[in-house]
Coordinates of C-alpha atoms in Angstrom, one line a residue:
Chain A
X507 CA -23.8 17.6 -114.9
X508 CA -25.0 19.5 -117.9
X509 CA -25.3 22.6 -115.8
X510 CA -21.7 22.3 -114.8
X511 CA -20.5 21.8 -118.4
X512 CA -22.4 24.8 -119.6
X513 CA -21.1 26.9 -116.8
X514 CA -17.5 25.9 -117.5
X515 CA -17.6 26.4 -121.3
X516 CA -14.7 28.5 -122.4
X517 CA -15.5 32.2 -122.2
X518 CA -17.8 31.7 -119.3
X519 CA -15.2 30.5 -116.9
X520 CA -13.4 33.8 -116.9
X521 CA -16.6 35.8 -116.4
X522 CA -17.7 33.4 -113.6
X523 CA -14.3 33.6 -112.0
X524 CA -14.3 37.4 -112.1
X525 CA -17.8 37.5 -110.7
X526 CA -16.9 35.0 -107.9
X527 CA -13.8 36.9 -107.0
X528 CA -15.8 40.1 -106.8
X529 CA -18.3 38.4 -104.6
X530 CA -15.7 37.1 -102.3
X531 CA -13.9 40.4 -102.0
X532 CA -17.2 42.2 -101.2
X533 CA -18.0 39.6 -98.6
X534 CA -14.6 39.9 -96.9
X535 CA -14.7 43.7 -96.8
X536 CA -16.6 44.0 -93.5
X537 CA -13.9 41.9 -91.8
X538 CA -11.0 44.1 -92.8
X539 CA -12.5 47.6 -93.1
X540 CA -13.3 50.0 -90.3
X541 CA -17.0 50.9 -89.9
X542 CA -16.3 54.3 -91.4
X543 CA -14.5 52.9 -94.4
X544 CA -17.2 50.2 -94.8
X545 CA -19.8 52.9 -94.8
X546 CA -17.9 54.8 -97.6
X547 CA -17.6 51.6 -99.6
X548 CA -21.4 50.9 -99.2
X549 CA -22.0 54.4 -100.6
X550 CA -19.7 53.8 -103.5
X551 CA -21.5 50.5 -104.3
X552 CA -24.8 52.4 -104.5
X553 CA -23.2 54.9 -107.0
X554 CA -21.7 51.9 -108.9
X555 CA -25.3 50.6 -109.4
X556 CA -26.0 53.8 -111.4
X557 CA -22.8 53.1 -113.4
X558 CA -23.9 49.5 -114.2
X559 CA -27.1 50.9 -115.8
X560 CA -25.1 53.5 -117.7
X561 CA -22.8 50.8 -118.9
X562 CA -25.7 49.1 -120.5
X563 CA -27.5 52.2 -121.9
X564 CA -24.4 54.1 -123.0
X565 CA -21.7 51.5 -123.4
X566 CA -23.8 48.9 -125.2
X567 CA -26.6 51.0 -126.5
X568 CA -24.9 54.3 -127.3
X569 CA -27.5 56.2 -125.4
X570 CA -25.5 59.1 -123.9
X571 CA -27.8 59.7 -120.9
X572 CA -26.7 62.8 -119.0
X573 CA -29.6 62.7 -116.6
X574 CA -29.2 59.5 -114.6
X575 CA -29.2 61.7 -111.5
X576 CA -33.0 62.1 -112.0
X577 CA -33.6 58.4 -111.6
X578 CA -31.1 58.2 -108.8
X579 CA -32.8 61.1 -107.2
X580 CA -36.3 59.7 -107.7
X581 CA -35.3 56.5 -106.0
X582 CA -33.5 58.3 -103.2
X583 CA -36.3 60.8 -102.6
X584 CA -39.0 58.2 -102.5
X585 CA -37.0 56.2 -100.0
X586 CA -36.2 59.3 -98.0
X587 CA -39.8 60.3 -97.9
X588 CA -40.8 56.8 -96.7
X589 CA -38.1 56.9 -94.0
X590 CA -39.3 60.3 -92.9
X591 CA -42.9 59.2 -92.6
X592 CA -41.8 56.0 -90.8
X593 CA -39.8 58.0 -88.4
X594 CA -42.7 60.3 -87.7
X595 CA -44.9 57.3 -86.9
X596 CA -48.5 56.5 -87.9
X597 CA -50.3 59.7 -88.8
X598 CA -47.2 61.8 -87.9
X599 CA -45.7 64.7 -89.8
X600 CA -42.0 64.8 -90.8
X601 CA -40.0 67.3 -88.8
X602 CA -39.0 69.6 -91.7
X603 CA -42.6 70.1 -92.7
X604 CA -43.4 71.6 -89.3
X605 CA -40.5 74.0 -89.9
X606 CA -41.0 75.1 -93.5
X607 CA -44.4 73.7 -94.5
X608 CA -48.0 73.9 -93.5
X609 CA -47.5 71.2 -90.9
X610 CA -49.6 68.8 -92.9
X611 CA -48.5 65.9 -95.0
X612 CA -49.4 66.6 -98.6
X613 CA -51.6 64.0 -100.3
X614 CA -49.0 62.7 -102.7
X615 CA -46.7 61.7 -99.8
X616 CA -49.4 59.4 -98.3
X617 CA -48.8 56.3 -100.6
X618 CA -45.2 56.2 -99.2
X619 CA -46.3 55.4 -95.7
X620 CA -46.6 51.7 -96.3
X621 CA -43.2 50.0 -96.8
X622 CA -44.5 47.7 -99.5
X623 CA -46.0 50.5 -101.6
X624 CA -42.8 52.6 -101.0
X625 CA -40.6 49.8 -102.5
X626 CA -43.0 49.3 -105.3
X627 CA -43.1 53.0 -106.1
X628 CA -39.3 53.2 -106.1
X629 CA -39.3 50.7 -108.9
X630 CA -42.3 51.8 -110.8
X631 CA -42.0 55.6 -110.8
X632 CA -38.6 55.9 -112.4
X633 CA -39.4 53.1 -114.8
X634 CA -42.6 54.9 -115.9
X635 CA -40.8 58.2 -116.4
X636 CA -38.0 56.6 -118.3
X637 CA -40.5 54.6 -120.5
X638 CA -42.5 57.7 -121.2
X639 CA -39.6 60.0 -122.1
X640 CA -37.8 57.2 -123.9
X641 CA -40.8 56.3 -125.9
X642 CA -41.6 59.9 -126.8
X643 CA -38.0 60.6 -127.8
X644 CA -36.9 57.4 -129.5
X645 CA -40.0 56.6 -131.6
X646 CA -39.6 60.0 -133.1
X647 CA -36.0 59.2 -133.9
X648 CA -34.6 61.9 -131.8
X649 CA -31.1 60.6 -131.1
X650 CA -27.5 61.1 -130.4
X651 CA -26.7 64.6 -129.1
X652 CA -30.3 65.6 -129.1
X653 CA -31.1 62.9 -126.6
X654 CA -28.1 63.7 -124.5
X655 CA -29.2 67.4 -124.3
X656 CA -32.8 66.4 -123.4
X657 CA -31.7 64.1 -120.7
X658 CA -29.5 66.8 -119.3
X659 CA -32.3 69.3 -119.4
X660 CA -34.4 66.8 -117.5
X661 CA -31.8 66.7 -114.7
X662 CA -31.7 70.5 -114.6
X663 CA -35.5 70.8 -114.4
X664 CA -35.7 68.1 -111.7
X665 CA -33.1 69.7 -109.5
X666 CA -34.8 73.1 -109.9
X667 CA -38.2 71.6 -109.1
X668 CA -36.8 70.0 -105.9
X669 CA -35.3 73.3 -104.7
X670 CA -38.4 75.2 -105.5
X671 CA -40.8 73.0 -103.5
X672 CA -39.1 73.5 -100.1
X673 CA -42.3 72.8 -98.1
X674 CA -42.7 69.3 -99.5
X675 CA -39.2 68.3 -100.6
X676 CA -36.9 70.0 -98.1
X677 CA -35.5 72.3 -100.8
X678 CA -31.8 72.8 -100.9
X679 CA -31.3 71.1 -97.6
X680 CA -32.8 67.9 -99.0
X681 CA -34.1 65.2 -96.7
X682 CA -31.9 63.9 -93.8
X683 CA -31.8 62.8 -90.3
X684 CA -33.3 59.3 -90.7
X685 CA -33.5 57.2 -87.6
X686 CA -34.5 53.8 -88.8
X687 CA -34.6 51.7 -92.0
X688 CA -37.7 49.5 -92.1
X689 CA -37.7 49.3 -88.4
X690 CA -33.9 48.7 -88.0
X691 CA -32.1 51.4 -86.0
X692 CA -29.6 53.2 -88.3
X693 CA -27.3 54.1 -85.4
X694 CA -26.6 50.5 -84.7
X695 CA -23.3 49.3 -86.5
X696 CA -24.7 45.9 -87.0
X697 CA -27.5 47.3 -89.1
X698 CA -25.0 49.4 -91.0
X699 CA -23.2 46.2 -91.9
X700 CA -26.4 44.7 -93.0
X701 CA -27.0 47.7 -95.3
X702 CA -23.6 47.2 -96.8
X703 CA -24.3 43.5 -97.5
X704 CA -27.6 44.4 -99.0
X705 CA -25.9 46.9 -101.3
X706 CA -23.2 44.4 -102.3
X707 CA -25.8 41.7 -103.0
X708 CA -27.9 44.0 -105.1
X709 CA -24.9 45.3 -107.0
X710 CA -23.8 41.7 -107.9
X711 CA -27.4 40.9 -108.9
X712 CA -27.4 43.9 -111.2
X713 CA -24.1 42.8 -112.8
X714 CA -25.6 39.4 -113.3
X715 CA -28.7 40.8 -114.9
X716 CA -26.7 43.0 -117.3
X717 CA -24.5 40.1 -118.1
X718 CA -27.5 37.9 -119.1
X719 CA -29.0 40.8 -121.0
X720 CA -25.8 41.4 -123.0
X721 CA -25.4 37.7 -124.1
X722 CA -29.1 37.5 -125.0
X723 CA -30.6 38.4 -128.4
X724 CA -31.6 41.7 -126.9
X725 CA -27.9 42.5 -126.1
X726 CA -26.9 41.7 -129.7
X727 CA -29.7 44.0 -130.9
X728 CA -28.7 46.7 -128.6
X729 CA -25.1 46.8 -129.9
X730 CA -26.4 46.6 -133.4
X731 CA -28.7 49.6 -132.8
X732 CA -25.7 51.5 -131.4
X733 CA -23.6 50.8 -134.4
X734 CA -26.0 50.8 -137.3
X735 CA -29.5 51.8 -136.3
X736 CA -30.9 52.0 -139.8
X737 CA -29.8 48.5 -140.7
X738 CA -31.5 47.1 -137.7
X739 CA -34.6 48.9 -138.8
X740 CA -34.3 47.5 -142.3
X741 CA -34.1 44.0 -140.8
X742 CA -37.5 44.4 -139.4
X743 CA -36.7 45.2 -135.8
X744 CA -37.9 48.3 -133.9
X745 CA -34.8 50.1 -132.6
X746 CA -36.9 52.4 -130.5
X747 CA -38.3 49.5 -128.5
X748 CA -34.7 48.2 -127.9
X749 CA -33.5 51.6 -126.7
X750 CA -36.5 52.2 -124.5
X751 CA -35.9 48.8 -122.7
X752 CA -32.2 49.6 -122.2
X753 CA -33.1 53.1 -120.9
X754 CA -35.7 51.8 -118.5
X755 CA -33.4 49.1 -117.1
X756 CA -30.7 51.8 -116.6
X757 CA -33.2 54.1 -114.9
X758 CA -34.4 51.4 -112.5
X759 CA -30.9 50.5 -111.6
X760 CA -30.1 54.1 -110.8
X761 CA -33.3 54.4 -108.7
X762 CA -32.4 51.3 -106.7
X763 CA -28.9 52.7 -106.2
X764 CA -30.5 56.0 -105.0
X765 CA -32.9 54.2 -102.7
X766 CA -30.1 52.3 -100.9
X767 CA -27.9 55.4 -100.9
X768 CA -30.3 57.2 -98.6
X769 CA -30.2 55.1 -95.5
X770 CA -26.4 54.6 -95.9
X771 CA -25.5 58.2 -96.5
X772 CA -28.2 59.6 -94.3
X773 CA -29.0 62.4 -96.7
X774 CA -30.2 63.2 -100.1
X775 CA -30.3 66.7 -101.5
X776 CA -30.7 68.4 -104.9
X777 CA -26.9 68.5 -105.1
X778 CA -26.9 64.8 -105.6
X779 CA -29.3 64.8 -108.6
X780 CA -28.6 67.8 -110.8
X781 CA -26.7 68.4 -114.0
X782 CA -23.2 68.1 -112.5
X783 CA -23.6 64.9 -110.5
X784 CA -25.5 63.3 -113.4
X785 CA -22.5 63.8 -115.8
X786 CA -20.2 62.8 -113.0
X787 CA -21.6 59.3 -113.1
X788 CA -20.3 58.9 -116.6
X789 CA -16.6 59.3 -115.9
X790 CA -16.3 56.1 -113.8
X791 CA -18.0 54.2 -116.6
X792 CA -15.7 55.7 -119.2
X793 CA -12.5 54.9 -117.2
X794 CA -13.5 51.3 -116.5
X795 CA -14.5 50.7 -120.1
X796 CA -18.0 51.6 -121.1
X797 CA -18.8 48.5 -123.0
X798 CA -17.4 46.0 -120.6
X799 CA -19.2 44.1 -117.8
X800 CA -17.2 44.9 -114.7
X801 CA -15.5 48.0 -116.0
X802 CA -18.2 50.5 -115.1
X803 CA -18.4 49.0 -111.5
X804 CA -14.7 49.1 -110.9
X805 CA -14.3 52.5 -112.6
X806 CA -17.1 54.0 -110.6
X807 CA -15.8 52.7 -107.3
X808 CA -12.3 53.9 -108.2
X809 CA -13.5 57.4 -109.1
X810 CA -15.6 57.7 -105.9
X811 CA -12.7 56.6 -103.9
X812 CA -10.4 59.1 -105.6
X813 CA -12.9 61.8 -105.1
X814 CA -13.0 61.2 -101.4
X815 CA -9.3 60.9 -100.9
X816 CA -8.4 63.9 -103.1
X817 CA -11.0 66.2 -101.7
X818 CA -9.9 65.4 -98.2
X819 CA -6.4 66.8 -98.9
X820 CA -6.9 69.3 -101.7
X821 CA -10.4 70.7 -101.9
X822 CA -10.0 72.3 -105.3
X823 CA -7.7 69.5 -106.6
X824 CA -10.6 67.1 -107.2
X825 CA -12.3 69.4 -109.7
X826 CA -9.1 69.7 -111.7
X827 CA -8.6 66.0 -111.5
X828 CA -12.1 65.2 -112.6
X829 CA -11.8 67.6 -115.5
X830 CA -8.5 66.1 -116.6
X831 CA -10.0 62.6 -116.4
X832 CA -12.9 63.6 -118.7
X833 CA -10.4 65.2 -121.2
X834 CA -7.8 62.5 -121.1
X835 CA -9.9 59.4 -120.9
X836 CA -12.5 60.3 -123.4
X837 CA -10.2 61.9 -125.9
X838 CA -7.3 59.5 -125.8
X839 CA -8.6 56.3 -124.2
X840 CA -12.2 55.9 -125.3
X841 CA -12.2 52.2 -124.5
X842 CA -11.2 52.8 -120.9
X843 CA -8.6 51.0 -118.9
X844 CA -10.1 47.7 -120.0
X845 CA -8.8 48.4 -123.5
X846 CA -5.3 49.0 -122.3
X847 CA -4.7 45.3 -121.7
X848 CA -6.0 44.4 -125.2
X849 CA -3.8 47.1 -126.8
X850 CA -0.7 45.8 -125.0
X851 CA -1.5 42.2 -126.0
X852 CA -1.8 43.3 -129.6
X853 CA 1.4 45.3 -129.5
X854 CA 3.5 42.6 -127.8
X855 CA 3.9 40.2 -130.9
X856 CA 5.2 43.1 -133.0
X857 CA 8.0 43.9 -130.6
X858 CA 9.1 40.3 -130.0
X859 CA 11.1 38.6 -132.7
X860 CA 9.1 36.3 -134.8
Chain B
X140 CA -50.9 95.8 -119.2
X141 CA -49.8 92.7 -117.3
X142 CA -49.7 90.8 -120.5
X143 CA -47.5 93.4 -122.1
X144 CA -45.2 93.4 -119.1
X145 CA -44.9 89.6 -119.4
X146 CA -44.3 89.9 -123.1
X147 CA -41.4 92.2 -122.5
X148 CA -40.0 90.0 -119.8
X149 CA -40.2 87.0 -122.2
X150 CA -38.6 88.8 -125.1
X151 CA -35.9 90.1 -122.7
X152 CA -35.1 86.6 -121.4
X153 CA -35.3 85.3 -125.0
X154 CA -32.7 87.8 -126.1
X155 CA -30.3 86.6 -123.4
X156 CA -30.9 83.0 -124.4
X157 CA -30.4 84.0 -128.0
X158 CA -27.0 85.6 -127.3
X159 CA -26.0 82.4 -125.4
X160 CA -27.4 80.1 -128.1
X161 CA -26.2 81.9 -131.2
X162 CA -22.6 80.8 -131.0
X163 CA -23.8 77.3 -130.1
X164 CA -26.0 77.0 -133.1
X165 CA -23.0 77.9 -135.2
X166 CA -20.7 75.3 -133.7
X167 CA -23.2 72.6 -132.8
X168 CA -25.6 73.2 -135.7
X169 CA -23.1 73.7 -138.4
X170 CA -20.1 71.6 -137.3
X171 CA -21.9 69.0 -135.2
X172 CA -19.6 69.7 -132.3
X173 CA -21.3 69.9 -128.9
X174 CA -19.2 72.3 -126.8
X175 CA -20.2 72.1 -123.2
X176 CA -17.5 74.7 -122.4
X177 CA -19.5 77.3 -124.3
X178 CA -21.0 78.4 -120.9
X179 CA -17.5 78.8 -119.5
X180 CA -16.6 81.0 -122.5
X181 CA -19.5 83.1 -121.5
X182 CA -18.1 83.2 -118.0
X183 CA -14.7 84.2 -119.4
X184 CA -16.4 87.1 -121.2
X185 CA -18.1 88.2 -118.0
X186 CA -14.8 88.2 -116.1
X187 CA -13.2 90.1 -119.0
X188 CA -15.8 92.8 -118.4
X189 CA -14.9 92.7 -114.7
X190 CA -11.2 93.0 -115.3
X191 CA -11.5 95.8 -117.8
X192 CA -13.7 97.8 -115.4
X193 CA -11.0 97.3 -112.8
X194 CA -8.5 98.8 -115.2
X195 CA -10.5 101.5 -116.9
X196 CA -12.8 102.5 -114.1
X197 CA -15.4 104.3 -116.0
X198 CA -18.4 102.0 -116.4
X199 CA -19.5 103.2 -119.8
X200 CA -16.1 103.1 -121.5
X201 CA -15.3 99.7 -120.0
X202 CA -18.6 98.2 -121.2
X203 CA -17.9 99.4 -124.8
X204 CA -14.4 98.1 -124.5
X205 CA -15.5 94.8 -123.0
X206 CA -17.8 93.9 -125.8
X207 CA -15.1 93.5 -128.5
X208 CA -12.5 92.3 -126.0
X209 CA -15.0 89.7 -124.6
X210 CA -15.5 88.5 -128.2
X211 CA -11.7 88.1 -128.7
X212 CA -11.2 86.4 -125.3
X213 CA -14.0 83.9 -125.9
X214 CA -12.9 83.4 -129.5
X215 CA -9.3 82.7 -128.5
X216 CA -10.3 80.2 -125.9
X217 CA -12.5 78.5 -128.5
X218 CA -9.6 78.5 -131.0
X219 CA -7.3 77.0 -128.4
X220 CA -9.9 74.3 -127.6
X221 CA -10.5 73.5 -131.3
X222 CA -6.8 73.3 -132.1
X223 CA -5.9 71.1 -129.1
X224 CA -8.8 68.8 -128.6
X225 CA -11.9 69.2 -130.8
X226 CA -10.3 68.8 -134.2
X227 CA -9.3 65.2 -133.2
X228 CA -12.8 64.3 -132.4
X229 CA -15.0 65.4 -135.3
X230 CA -16.0 61.8 -135.9
X231 CA -17.1 61.3 -132.3
X232 CA -19.6 64.1 -131.5
X233 CA -21.0 62.5 -128.3
X234 CA -17.5 62.1 -126.9
X235 CA -16.7 65.7 -127.7
X236 CA -19.5 66.6 -125.3
X237 CA -17.8 64.8 -122.4
X238 CA -14.4 66.1 -123.3
X239 CA -15.6 69.7 -123.4
X240 CA -17.4 69.1 -120.1
X241 CA -14.0 68.3 -118.6
X242 CA -12.7 71.5 -120.1
X243 CA -15.7 73.3 -118.5
X244 CA -14.9 71.9 -115.1
X245 CA -11.3 73.0 -115.3
X246 CA -12.1 76.5 -116.5
X247 CA -14.6 76.9 -113.7
X248 CA -12.0 75.9 -111.1
X249 CA -9.5 78.2 -112.7
X250 CA -11.9 81.1 -112.3
X251 CA -12.6 80.1 -108.7
X252 CA -8.8 80.1 -108.0
X253 CA -8.1 83.3 -109.8
X254 CA -11.1 85.5 -108.9
X255 CA -12.3 83.7 -105.8
X256 CA -15.4 81.7 -105.2
X257 CA -17.7 84.6 -104.2
X258 CA -19.4 86.4 -107.0
X259 CA -18.1 89.8 -108.2
X260 CA -20.1 92.7 -109.4
X261 CA -19.7 94.8 -112.6
X262 CA -21.2 98.3 -112.4
X263 CA -23.6 99.2 -115.2
X264 CA -22.9 102.6 -116.8
X265 CA -25.1 105.5 -115.8
X266 CA -26.7 105.7 -119.3
X267 CA -28.1 102.2 -118.7
X268 CA -29.6 102.8 -115.3
X269 CA -33.2 103.5 -114.8
X270 CA -36.1 102.6 -117.2
X271 CA -37.8 104.0 -120.2
X272 CA -41.5 104.7 -119.6
X273 CA -43.8 103.6 -122.4
X274 CA -47.5 103.9 -121.8
X275 CA -47.2 103.5 -118.1
X276 CA -44.8 100.5 -118.5
X277 CA -41.3 100.8 -117.1
X278 CA -38.8 99.0 -119.4
X279 CA -35.3 98.8 -117.8
X280 CA -32.7 100.3 -120.1
X281 CA -30.3 97.3 -119.5
X282 CA -32.9 95.0 -120.9
X283 CA -33.5 97.1 -123.9
X284 CA -29.8 97.3 -124.5
X285 CA -29.4 93.5 -124.4
X286 CA -32.4 93.2 -126.8
X287 CA -30.8 95.6 -129.2
X288 CA -27.4 93.9 -128.9
X289 CA -29.0 90.5 -129.7
X290 CA -30.5 92.0 -132.8
X291 CA -27.2 93.5 -133.8
X292 CA -25.4 90.2 -133.3
X293 CA -28.0 88.2 -135.3
X294 CA -27.9 90.6 -138.2
X295 CA -24.2 90.8 -138.2
X296 CA -23.8 87.0 -138.2
X297 CA -26.5 86.6 -140.9
X298 CA -24.8 89.1 -143.1
X299 CA -21.4 87.6 -142.5
X300 CA -22.7 84.2 -143.4
X301 CA -24.6 85.4 -146.4
X302 CA -22.6 88.1 -148.0
X303 CA -18.9 87.7 -147.2
X304 CA -16.4 85.3 -148.9
X305 CA -15.8 83.8 -145.4
X306 CA -19.5 83.1 -145.0
X307 CA -19.6 81.4 -148.3
X308 CA -16.7 79.2 -147.4
X309 CA -18.4 78.3 -144.1
X310 CA -21.6 77.4 -145.8
X311 CA -19.8 75.4 -148.4
X312 CA -18.0 73.3 -145.8
X313 CA -21.2 72.8 -143.9
X314 CA -23.1 71.6 -146.9
X315 CA -20.5 69.3 -148.4
X316 CA -17.1 69.1 -146.8
X317 CA -15.4 67.0 -149.5
X318 CA -16.7 69.0 -152.4
X319 CA -15.6 72.2 -150.6
X320 CA -12.1 70.9 -150.2
X321 CA -12.1 69.8 -153.8
X322 CA -12.9 73.4 -154.8
X323 CA -9.8 74.6 -152.9
X324 CA -11.3 75.6 -149.6
X325 CA -9.3 74.7 -146.6
X326 CA -11.8 73.1 -144.3
X327 CA -9.4 73.1 -141.4
X328 CA -9.0 76.9 -141.6
X329 CA -12.7 77.3 -142.0
X330 CA -13.5 75.2 -139.0
X331 CA -11.2 77.3 -136.9
X332 CA -12.7 80.5 -138.0
X333 CA -16.2 79.2 -137.4
X334 CA -15.2 78.1 -133.9
X335 CA -13.6 81.4 -133.2
X336 CA -16.7 83.3 -134.2
X337 CA -19.0 80.9 -132.3
X338 CA -17.0 81.1 -129.1
X339 CA -16.5 84.9 -129.5
X340 CA -20.3 85.3 -129.5
X341 CA -20.3 83.4 -126.1
X342 CA -17.9 86.0 -124.9
X343 CA -20.2 88.8 -125.9
X344 CA -23.1 87.0 -124.2
X345 CA -21.0 86.8 -121.1
X346 CA -20.3 90.6 -121.1
X347 CA -24.0 91.4 -121.4
X348 CA -24.8 89.0 -118.5
X349 CA -22.8 91.3 -116.2
X350 CA -25.6 93.9 -116.7
X351 CA -28.1 91.5 -115.3
X352 CA -26.4 90.2 -112.2
X353 CA -23.2 89.4 -110.5
X354 CA -20.5 87.2 -112.0
X355 CA -19.5 83.9 -110.6
X356 CA -17.6 80.8 -111.7
X357 CA -20.8 78.9 -112.5
X358 CA -22.3 81.7 -114.5
X359 CA -22.2 79.7 -117.7
X360 CA -23.6 76.5 -116.3
X361 CA -26.8 78.4 -115.4
X362 CA -27.4 79.2 -119.1
X363 CA -25.9 76.3 -121.0
X364 CA -28.7 73.9 -120.6
X365 CA -31.3 76.4 -121.8
X366 CA -29.1 77.5 -124.6
X367 CA -28.7 73.9 -125.8
X368 CA -32.5 73.4 -125.6
X369 CA -32.9 76.5 -127.8
X370 CA -30.6 74.9 -130.4
X371 CA -32.4 71.6 -130.2
X372 CA -35.8 73.2 -130.6
X373 CA -34.7 75.6 -133.2
X374 CA -33.2 73.0 -135.5
X375 CA -29.9 72.8 -137.1
X376 CA -28.2 74.9 -139.7
X377 CA -30.1 78.1 -139.8
X378 CA -30.1 81.2 -137.6
X379 CA -33.8 81.7 -138.2
X380 CA -34.7 78.7 -136.2
X381 CA -32.4 79.7 -133.3
X382 CA -34.0 83.2 -133.1
X383 CA -37.6 81.9 -133.1
X384 CA -36.8 79.1 -130.6
X385 CA -35.0 81.5 -128.2
X386 CA -37.9 84.0 -128.2
X387 CA -40.4 81.2 -127.8
X388 CA -38.6 79.7 -124.9
X389 CA -38.2 83.1 -123.3
X390 CA -41.9 83.9 -123.7
X391 CA -43.0 80.4 -122.4
X392 CA -40.8 80.7 -119.4
X393 CA -42.1 84.2 -118.6
X394 CA -45.8 83.3 -119.0
X395 CA -45.6 79.9 -117.2
X396 CA -43.7 81.7 -114.4
X397 CA -46.4 84.2 -114.2
X398 CA -49.2 81.6 -113.8
X399 CA -47.2 79.1 -111.7
X400 CA -43.7 79.4 -110.1
X401 CA -40.2 79.7 -111.7
X402 CA -39.4 76.1 -110.9
X403 CA -42.6 74.7 -112.2
X404 CA -42.2 76.9 -115.3
X405 CA -38.8 75.2 -116.0
X406 CA -40.5 71.8 -116.0
X407 CA -43.4 72.9 -118.2
X408 CA -40.9 74.4 -120.7
X409 CA -39.1 71.1 -120.8
X410 CA -42.3 69.1 -121.3
X411 CA -43.3 71.6 -124.1
X412 CA -40.1 71.0 -125.9
X413 CA -40.4 67.2 -125.7
X414 CA -43.9 67.6 -127.0
X415 CA -42.8 69.9 -129.8
X416 CA -40.1 67.4 -130.9
X417 CA -43.0 64.9 -131.3
X418 CA -44.3 67.1 -134.1
X419 CA -40.9 68.2 -135.5
X420 CA -38.1 65.8 -134.4
X421 CA -35.6 67.8 -136.3
X422 CA -36.5 71.1 -134.7
X423 CA -38.2 74.1 -136.0
X424 CA -36.1 74.7 -139.1
X425 CA -34.3 71.8 -140.6
X426 CA -32.3 71.5 -143.8
X427 CA -33.7 68.7 -145.9
X428 CA -31.3 66.1 -146.9
X429 CA -31.5 62.6 -148.3
X430 CA -29.4 61.1 -145.6
X431 CA -31.1 58.9 -143.0
X432 CA -29.7 60.7 -140.0

């Protein structure tokens, strides 16, 4: 009974209703969408996971991270390496290594043979990198634009490194041609549907986690750090720790998105992780409303969908459209579409006679 | 001899970075505006050189024409950007970054639609072909030319900032905007001129890049990240820091590349910069203020 009353407290009902509606819609999608469209939607959901993390780090914490592609890519590549090894069988060598490499699996690939350690590494490696970089940068009070530039340079360096190490990373081609996902045949439509449902469930879980984080003390601190970092410090808190946590959470979410993206899309390449895609993640978040809960998810899915449908018809049109979105949304609608409703509501009483 | 060859390669790369970063350090360092379209202004300068060569024909004359015209083209693009978008956003520096990224995307696509996606080539003049032999070491003339041009640009900018009335106004606005306005300086006009010069320098950088390789729509993107790193490592507000940081980055890249590979060298340079910011979070040269930021 008490659980029910807490759940139905005003303010929570709307969040819960939105969350429930989203869950129902996601569950119904496989019934109405063609397998091709469902596959696309699953891909968009994986990209939306990155957006959820960015919403937390950038929208709530003010950390403009231009390098989420790195964490997305780490998750994706680790998963791809595991799938490649699993396809090759025990002791086998992935096909592309026979083509470009020495024909031997390098030592640092070996931990990814076991599914358990692969999943563990997908979570731990990005978290460790984000914690290390975040700690190094935030404790020295490198912030704002400086952090943005460093995160972007990280993305550039990561993509260049992947391209340069063709023998062990597949180079520009990336890794592709996976046959099975933890033993489930990827050619089977039923398993494709299962992957979609996994992605949907993970995304909902992430939204729930971010929701809990934002209503917690941590969430209050994060917003406080964004708005007045020095005051937070004077109150005796450590802003660097708060930022590192937000950055690590965002990184892990991006990595999980990347890891699920690989079996669904069937490929990951440096083109998915460099400077350009890393910034591309931000526009969906900005359109939806960077500091809102569902805004980043909806915005990201909408942008992915627009990208697919516009590029299908006008190949060069998408770039103009994306550029225009960045200019118009950020310059003239910094709160995203979520702020439009609020603005209209505030304007309405003025127009109506008192 | 190898070390000297690497030294020259590093200084040469450093001078290219310096040309790319000089304008950035002016607009980012002094006005707090992060202009991601800076790389595309470089691209515009490079295509200016291409167009002029198509009109003039002679490689030498067209290069000498392209340098000032590239400056003007870059500067005008910058002026347009400042007047339409950036001046609305001086209070939101991080958002400026994203808006100018949008501008960069559009400019790239415009270049792709106008000049075509494949790269185009600009011929280097005959007096820049070949190399100068010094002590058994062949130094390409183009590289020496770029090094000299970088020095000229730095000296010219330093003189302009230090000794001209315009430079005094720019420095005044940078140091204390309100006080400068109270003294009768139009900060709007000063901002515009600063932006014109900074973007114009990008145009010059673009023209020189045509001597090193072919010209494509993504020419600027290849340099912009490194140029920003130079500004971050060099610190805000003084040309000195930018010069030292550009040369240091160029040398590091050259020496790391020599002992490892180009891609590993990039990663090592990045790690070195993060480590360096541990020692000096404000960059190499920083103007001391009492503010908390």
